[in-house]
């Protein structure tokens, strides 16, 4: 994901994306070496500074951030976040659907709010 995608797709729409965007930062290349993969080439000093700025903005806006060292740890964080997000979305949708029932059980509204346009 590029810096522009993070800024325009997430940070500018933080109210709707707060529960839907998660960030995972790899702490080291140790597992890449363990798997026989080549470590990515080192970034330039300027690129590292820009990355640090974006990471700071992500944390400043309160997005969920996980630091991981292994793919197993990464997978656990992703699974945990996806389960939490699905449960939250289902709960919200359920409240909207149930609020549309009239006194005698007739349907008065059955609408799930759409996400904000990007």
Coordinates of C-alpha atoms in Angstrom, one line a residue:
X1 CA 0.0 0.0 0.0
X2 CA 1.4 3.4 -0.9
X3 CA 1.5 6.5 1.2
X4 CA -1.1 8.2 -1.1
X5 CA -3.5 5.3 -0.6
X6 CA -3.2 5.5 3.2
X7 CA -3.7 9.3 3.2
X8 CA -6.6 9.5 0.7
X9 CA -8.2 6.2 1.5
X10 CA -7.9 6.1 5.3
X11 CA -6.6 9.2 7.0
X12 CA -9.0 11.6 5.2
X13 CA -12.0 9.3 6.0
X14 CA -10.9 8.4 9.5
X15 CA -14.4 8.5 11.0
X16 CA -15.7 5.7 8.8
X17 CA -12.4 3.9 8.5
X18 CA -11.5 3.9 12.3
X19 CA -13.0 0.4 12.8
X20 CA -12.1 -0.9 9.3
X21 CA -8.4 -0.1 8.8
X22 CA -5.6 -1.9 10.6
X23 CA -1.9 -1.5 10.3
X24 CA 0.7 -4.1 10.8
X25 CA 4.4 -3.2 11.0
X26 CA 7.1 -5.8 10.6
X27 CA 9.8 -5.3 13.2
X28 CA 12.6 -7.3 11.5
X29 CA 13.6 -9.4 8.5
X30 CA 14.5 -12.4 10.7
X31 CA 11.7 -14.6 9.5
X32 CA 12.4 -13.7 5.8
X33 CA 15.9 -15.0 6.3
X34 CA 14.5 -18.1 8.1
X35 CA 12.3 -18.8 5.1
X36 CA 15.2 -18.5 2.7
X37 CA 13.8 -15.3 1.3
X38 CA 15.9 -12.3 0.4
X39 CA 15.4 -9.3 2.7
X40 CA 14.1 -6.2 1.0
X41 CA 16.7 -3.7 0.1
X42 CA 17.4 -0.9 2.6
X43 CA 15.3 2.2 2.1
X44 CA 17.0 5.6 1.6
X45 CA 17.2 8.0 4.5
X46 CA 14.5 10.2 2.9
X47 CA 12.2 7.3 2.4
X48 CA 12.6 6.2 6.0
X49 CA 11.8 9.7 7.3
X50 CA 8.7 9.8 5.1
X51 CA 7.6 6.4 6.3
X52 CA 8.1 7.5 10.0
X53 CA 5.9 10.5 9.4
X54 CA 3.1 8.4 7.9
X55 CA 3.4 5.9 10.7
X56 CA 3.2 8.7 13.3
X57 CA 0.1 10.1 11.6
X58 CA -1.6 6.7 11.7
X59 CA -1.0 6.4 15.4
X60 CA -1.9 10.0 16.1
X61 CA -5.3 9.5 14.5
X62 CA -5.9 6.4 16.7
X63 CA -5.8 3.6 14.2
X64 CA -5.1 0.2 15.5
X65 CA -1.4 -0.7 14.9
X66 CA 0.4 -4.0 15.6
X67 CA 4.1 -4.7 15.4
X68 CA 5.0 -8.3 14.6
X69 CA 8.1 -10.3 14.1
X70 CA 6.8 -13.6 12.6
X71 CA 4.2 -14.5 10.1
X72 CA 2.4 -16.5 12.8
X73 CA 2.2 -13.5 14.9
X74 CA 1.0 -11.4 11.9
X75 CA -1.7 -14.0 11.1
X76 CA -2.9 -13.9 14.7
X77 CA -3.3 -10.2 14.7
X78 CA -5.1 -10.2 11.3
X79 CA -7.5 -12.9 12.5
X80 CA -8.2 -11.1 15.8
X81 CA -8.9 -7.8 14.0
X82 CA -11.1 -9.3 11.3
X83 CA -13.2 -11.2 13.9
X84 CA -13.6 -8.0 15.9
X85 CA -14.5 -5.9 12.8
X86 CA -17.1 -8.5 11.6
X87 CA -18.7 -8.8 15.0
X88 CA -18.9 -5.0 15.3
X89 CA -20.4 -4.5 11.8
X90 CA -22.9 -7.3 12.4
X91 CA -23.9 -5.8 15.7
X92 CA -24.4 -2.4 14.2
X93 CA -26.4 -3.8 11.2
X94 CA -28.5 -5.8 13.5
X95 CA -29.4 -2.8 15.6
X96 CA -30.5 -0.9 12.5
X97 CA -32.6 -3.7 11.2
X98 CA -34.3 -4.3 14.6
X99 CA -35.0 -0.6 15.0
X100 CA -37.2 -0.7 11.9
X101 CA -39.9 -2.9 13.4
X102 CA -43.2 -1.2 14.4
X103 CA -45.3 -1.9 17.5
X104 CA -47.1 -4.9 15.9
X105 CA -43.9 -6.3 14.3
X106 CA -44.6 -4.8 10.9
X107 CA -41.5 -3.6 9.0
X108 CA -41.2 0.2 9.0
X109 CA -37.6 0.5 7.9
X110 CA -34.9 -2.0 6.8
X111 CA -31.8 -0.1 5.9
X112 CA -28.1 -0.7 6.6
X113 CA -26.1 2.5 6.4
X114 CA -23.8 2.8 3.4
X115 CA -20.1 3.6 4.0
X116 CA -19.0 7.2 3.1
X117 CA -17.9 7.6 -0.5
X118 CA -14.2 7.6 -1.1

